[in-house]
Short mmCIF file of C-alpha atoms in Angstrom, two decimals:
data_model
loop_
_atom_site.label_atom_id
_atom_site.label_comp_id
_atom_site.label_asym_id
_atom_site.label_seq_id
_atom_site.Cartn_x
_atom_site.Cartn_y
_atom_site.Cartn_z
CA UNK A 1 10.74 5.03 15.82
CA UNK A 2 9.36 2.43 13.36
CA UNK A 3 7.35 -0.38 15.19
CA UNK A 4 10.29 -3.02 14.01
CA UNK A 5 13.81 -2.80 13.51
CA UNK A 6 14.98 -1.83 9.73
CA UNK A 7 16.33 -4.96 8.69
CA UNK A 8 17.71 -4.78 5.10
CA UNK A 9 17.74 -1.34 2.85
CA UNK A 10 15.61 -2.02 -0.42
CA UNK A 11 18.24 -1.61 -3.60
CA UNK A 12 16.82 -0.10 -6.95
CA UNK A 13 17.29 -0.15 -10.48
CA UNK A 14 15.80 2.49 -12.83
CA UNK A 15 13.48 1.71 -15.89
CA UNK A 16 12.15 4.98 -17.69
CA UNK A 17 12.21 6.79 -14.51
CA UNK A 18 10.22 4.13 -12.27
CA UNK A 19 12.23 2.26 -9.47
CA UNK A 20 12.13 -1.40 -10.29
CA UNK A 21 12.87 -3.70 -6.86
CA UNK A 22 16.15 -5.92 -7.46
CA UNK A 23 15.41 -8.15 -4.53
CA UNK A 24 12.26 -9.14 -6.54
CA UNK A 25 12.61 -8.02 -9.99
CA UNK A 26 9.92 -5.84 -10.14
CA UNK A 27 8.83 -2.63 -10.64
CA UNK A 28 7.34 -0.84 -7.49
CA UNK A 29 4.12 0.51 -9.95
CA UNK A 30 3.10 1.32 -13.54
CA UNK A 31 5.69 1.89 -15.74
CA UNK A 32 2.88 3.81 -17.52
CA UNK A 33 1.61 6.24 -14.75
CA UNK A 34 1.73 5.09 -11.31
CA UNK A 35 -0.24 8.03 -9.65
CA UNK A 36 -2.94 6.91 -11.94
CA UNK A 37 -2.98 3.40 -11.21
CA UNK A 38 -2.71 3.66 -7.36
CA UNK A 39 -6.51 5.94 -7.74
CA UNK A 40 -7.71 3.62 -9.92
CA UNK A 41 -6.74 0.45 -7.91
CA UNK A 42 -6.52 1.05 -4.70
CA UNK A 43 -8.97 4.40 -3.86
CA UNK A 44 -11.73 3.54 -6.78
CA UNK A 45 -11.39 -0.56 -5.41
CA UNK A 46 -12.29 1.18 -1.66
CA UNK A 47 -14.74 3.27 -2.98
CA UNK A 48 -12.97 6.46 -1.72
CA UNK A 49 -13.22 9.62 -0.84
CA UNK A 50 -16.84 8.45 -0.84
CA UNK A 51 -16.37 6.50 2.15
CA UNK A 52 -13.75 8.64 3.97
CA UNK A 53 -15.03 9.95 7.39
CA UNK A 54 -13.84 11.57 10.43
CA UNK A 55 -11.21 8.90 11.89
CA UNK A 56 -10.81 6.64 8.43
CA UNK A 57 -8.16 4.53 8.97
CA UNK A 58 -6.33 2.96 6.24
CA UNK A 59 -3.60 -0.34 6.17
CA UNK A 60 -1.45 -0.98 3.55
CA UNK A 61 0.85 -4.18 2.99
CA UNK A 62 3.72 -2.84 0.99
CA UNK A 63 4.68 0.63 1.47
CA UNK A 64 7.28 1.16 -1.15
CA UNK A 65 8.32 4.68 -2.01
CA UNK A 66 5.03 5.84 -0.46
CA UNK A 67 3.15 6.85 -3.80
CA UNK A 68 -0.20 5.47 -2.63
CA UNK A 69 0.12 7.43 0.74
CA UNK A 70 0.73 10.47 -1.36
CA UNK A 71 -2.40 9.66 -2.99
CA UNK A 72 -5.14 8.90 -0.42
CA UNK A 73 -3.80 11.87 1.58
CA UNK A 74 -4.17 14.23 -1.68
CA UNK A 75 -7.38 12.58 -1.43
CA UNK A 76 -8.07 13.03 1.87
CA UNK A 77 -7.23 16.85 2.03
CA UNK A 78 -9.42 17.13 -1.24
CA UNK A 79 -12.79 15.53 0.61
CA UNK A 80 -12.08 18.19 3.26
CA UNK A 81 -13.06 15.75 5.90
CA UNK A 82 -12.53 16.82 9.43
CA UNK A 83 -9.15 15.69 11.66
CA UNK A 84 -6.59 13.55 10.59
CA UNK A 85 -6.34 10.30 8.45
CA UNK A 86 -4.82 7.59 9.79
CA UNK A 87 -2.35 5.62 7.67
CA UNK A 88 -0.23 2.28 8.85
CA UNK A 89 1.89 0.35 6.32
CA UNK A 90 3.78 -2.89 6.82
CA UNK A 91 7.25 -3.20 5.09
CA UNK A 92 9.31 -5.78 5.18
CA UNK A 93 12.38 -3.77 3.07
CA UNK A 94 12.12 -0.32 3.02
CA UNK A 95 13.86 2.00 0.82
CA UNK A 96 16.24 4.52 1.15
CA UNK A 97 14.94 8.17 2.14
CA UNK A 98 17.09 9.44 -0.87
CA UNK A 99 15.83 6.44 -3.39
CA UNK A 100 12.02 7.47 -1.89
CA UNK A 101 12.74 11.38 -2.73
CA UNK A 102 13.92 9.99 -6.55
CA UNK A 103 10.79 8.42 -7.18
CA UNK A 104 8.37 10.60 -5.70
CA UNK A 105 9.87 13.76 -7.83
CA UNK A 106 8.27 12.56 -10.36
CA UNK A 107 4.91 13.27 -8.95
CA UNK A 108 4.05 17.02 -8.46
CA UNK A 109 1.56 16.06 -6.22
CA UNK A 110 4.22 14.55 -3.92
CA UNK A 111 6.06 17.89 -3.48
CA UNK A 112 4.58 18.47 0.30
CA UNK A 113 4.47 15.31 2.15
CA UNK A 114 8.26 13.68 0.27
CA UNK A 115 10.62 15.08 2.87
CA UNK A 116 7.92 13.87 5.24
CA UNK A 117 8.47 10.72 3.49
CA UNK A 118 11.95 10.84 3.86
CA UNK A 119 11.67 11.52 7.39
CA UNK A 120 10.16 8.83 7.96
CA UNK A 121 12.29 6.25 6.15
CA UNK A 122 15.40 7.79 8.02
CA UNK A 123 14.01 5.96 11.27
CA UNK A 124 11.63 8.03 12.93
CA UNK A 125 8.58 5.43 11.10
CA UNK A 126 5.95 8.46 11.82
CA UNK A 127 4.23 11.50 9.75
CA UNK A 128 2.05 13.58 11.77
CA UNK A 129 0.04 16.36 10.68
CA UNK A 130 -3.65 18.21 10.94
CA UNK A 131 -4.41 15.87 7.94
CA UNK A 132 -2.39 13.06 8.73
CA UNK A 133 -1.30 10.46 11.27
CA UNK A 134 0.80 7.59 9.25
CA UNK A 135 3.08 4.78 11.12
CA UNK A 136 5.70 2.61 8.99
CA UNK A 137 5.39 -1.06 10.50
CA UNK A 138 8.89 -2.38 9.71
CA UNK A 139 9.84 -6.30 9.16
CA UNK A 140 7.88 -9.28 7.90
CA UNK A 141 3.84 -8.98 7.39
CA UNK A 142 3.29 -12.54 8.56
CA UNK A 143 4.80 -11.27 11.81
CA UNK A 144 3.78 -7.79 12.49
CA UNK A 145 0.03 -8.08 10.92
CA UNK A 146 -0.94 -10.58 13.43
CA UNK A 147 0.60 -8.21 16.07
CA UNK A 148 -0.91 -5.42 15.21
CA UNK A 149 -3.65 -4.01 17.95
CA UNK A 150 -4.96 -2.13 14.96
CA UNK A 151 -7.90 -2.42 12.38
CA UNK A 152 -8.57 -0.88 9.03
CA UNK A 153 -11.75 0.36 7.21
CA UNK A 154 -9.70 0.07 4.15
CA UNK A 155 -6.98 -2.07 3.00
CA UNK A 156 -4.19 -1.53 -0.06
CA UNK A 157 -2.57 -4.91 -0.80
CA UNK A 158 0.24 -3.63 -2.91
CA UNK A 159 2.69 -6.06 -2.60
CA UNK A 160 4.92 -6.83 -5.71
CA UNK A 161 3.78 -10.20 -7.93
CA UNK A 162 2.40 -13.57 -5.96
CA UNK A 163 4.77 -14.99 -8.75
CA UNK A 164 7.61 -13.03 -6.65
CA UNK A 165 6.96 -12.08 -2.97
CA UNK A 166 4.42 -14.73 -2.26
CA UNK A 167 5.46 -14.47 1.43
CA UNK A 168 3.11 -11.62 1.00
CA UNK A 169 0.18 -13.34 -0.02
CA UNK A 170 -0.03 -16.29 1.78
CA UNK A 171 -3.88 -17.20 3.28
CA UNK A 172 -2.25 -16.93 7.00
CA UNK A 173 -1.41 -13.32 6.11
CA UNK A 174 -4.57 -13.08 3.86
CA UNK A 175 -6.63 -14.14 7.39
CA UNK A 176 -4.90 -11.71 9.42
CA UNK A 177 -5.72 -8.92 6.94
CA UNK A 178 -9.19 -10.22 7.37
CA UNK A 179 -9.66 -10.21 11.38
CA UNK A 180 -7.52 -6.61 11.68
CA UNK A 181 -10.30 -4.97 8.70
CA UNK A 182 -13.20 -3.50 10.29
CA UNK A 183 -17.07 -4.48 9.94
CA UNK A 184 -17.70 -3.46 6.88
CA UNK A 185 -14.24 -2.73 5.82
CA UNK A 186 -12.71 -3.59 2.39
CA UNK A 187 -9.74 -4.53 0.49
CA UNK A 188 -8.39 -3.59 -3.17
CA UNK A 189 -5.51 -5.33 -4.94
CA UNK A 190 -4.08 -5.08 -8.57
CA UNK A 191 -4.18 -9.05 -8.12
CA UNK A 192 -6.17 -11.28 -9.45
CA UNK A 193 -4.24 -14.45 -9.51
CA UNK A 194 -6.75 -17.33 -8.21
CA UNK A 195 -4.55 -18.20 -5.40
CA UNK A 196 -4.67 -14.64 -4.21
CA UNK A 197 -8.58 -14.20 -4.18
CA UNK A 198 -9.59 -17.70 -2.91
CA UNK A 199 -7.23 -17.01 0.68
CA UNK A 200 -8.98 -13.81 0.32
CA UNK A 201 -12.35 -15.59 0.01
CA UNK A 202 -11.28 -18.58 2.67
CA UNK A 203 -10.69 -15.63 5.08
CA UNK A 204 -14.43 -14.58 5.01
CA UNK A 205 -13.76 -11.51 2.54
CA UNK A 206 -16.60 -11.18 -0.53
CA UNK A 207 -14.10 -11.36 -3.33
CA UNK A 208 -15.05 -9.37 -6.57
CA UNK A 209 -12.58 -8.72 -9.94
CA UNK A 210 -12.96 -6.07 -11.51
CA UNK A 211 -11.15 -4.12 -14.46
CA UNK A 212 -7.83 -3.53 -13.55
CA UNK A 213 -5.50 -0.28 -14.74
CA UNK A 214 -3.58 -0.15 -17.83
CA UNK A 215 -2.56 -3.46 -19.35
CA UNK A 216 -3.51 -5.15 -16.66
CA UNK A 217 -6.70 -6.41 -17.22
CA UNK A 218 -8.29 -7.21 -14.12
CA UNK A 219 -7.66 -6.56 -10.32
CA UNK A 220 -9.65 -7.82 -7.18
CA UNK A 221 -11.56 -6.30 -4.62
CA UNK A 222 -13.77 -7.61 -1.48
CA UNK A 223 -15.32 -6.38 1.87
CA UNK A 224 -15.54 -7.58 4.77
CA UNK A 225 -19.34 -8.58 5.61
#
């Protein structure tokens, strides 16, 4: 089962094929092409597959249809490093396994691990495979981050706008991200609003911006000395 209790199911609306979140107006990645900007963002601001090795483990706040796990585990396979990756994502509203297998159609490189996906989402909160070993964390970060016995050599802060969710960004959430990252470890995030990379910075992370994807024109990354 997931680690929390599914608490309210994430409704959609549609914008040129790309899910758009109605509890925070927003869409859940590039309207342009979100395969593109998850490798750009979030493995190019980890510095992977150059880093991956046997036992990686990556944390994600904001798991969404699952289009960046489909992504560092196409990744991962790629690399052709040894025994499984290890995946955990917090999510405070999850979507619906059917909503999840919508989106992710549009990806060809989704085709295997969706109705793993979809699994998942239905309750059961695990994938595991040779390749992969991925938990779903359900309910709020601020809660479940703290809680975790867990630590990350690589963090994807994906969730939607400071502007809307800033629950998600707050510096007591920002310091627990901090203290469950490994020596060493880093963190990418399409954000680069100021309030976002100075809790980052409080937290003991060296915060750099660099070029984000798209339109976007800059994003933020940092490790964890």
């Amino acid at each position: 089962m997931a680690e929390n209790q599914r608490t309210e199911e994430h409704s959609l609306d549609w914008r040129e094929g790309v899910p758009v979140s109605t509890l925070f107006d927003d869409p859940f990645y590039s309207l342009e092409n979100g395969l593109a900007e998850t490798r750009h963002v979030f493995l190019s601001g980890n510095d992977l597959p150059a880093r991956f090795a046997p036992g990686f483990r990556v944390a994600e706040l904001g798991f969404g249809t699952g289009l960046n796990l489909v992504a560092v585990h196409e990744a991962w396979v790629a690399s052709g490093t040894p025994g499984p990756l290890t995946v955990t994502s917090f999510e405070a509203f999850p979507v619906s396994p059917a909503e999840a297998l919508r989106a992710l159609a549009h990806f060809p490189e989704a085709e295997g691990l969706a109705p793993l996906i979809a699994k998942a989402l239905s309750g059961s909160g695990r994938i595991e495979t040779p390749t992969l070993n991925f938990t779903l964390v359900v309910g709020d970060a601020r809660d479940t981050v703290p809680a975790w016995g867990g630590v990350a050599d690589a963090w994807f802060l994906d969730g939607f706008s400071p502007a809307k969710n800033p629950e998600l960004w707050e510096p007591g959430l920002m310091q627990a991200v901090f203290d469950h990252t490994a020596a060493g470890g880093s963190f990418a995030t399409y954000s680069a609003a100021g309030a976002v990379r100075r809790a980052l910075g409080d937290a003991g992370f060296t915060v750099e911006r660099r070029t984000g994807y798209g339109r976007k024109r800059h994003m933020s990354i940092g490790v964890k000395p």
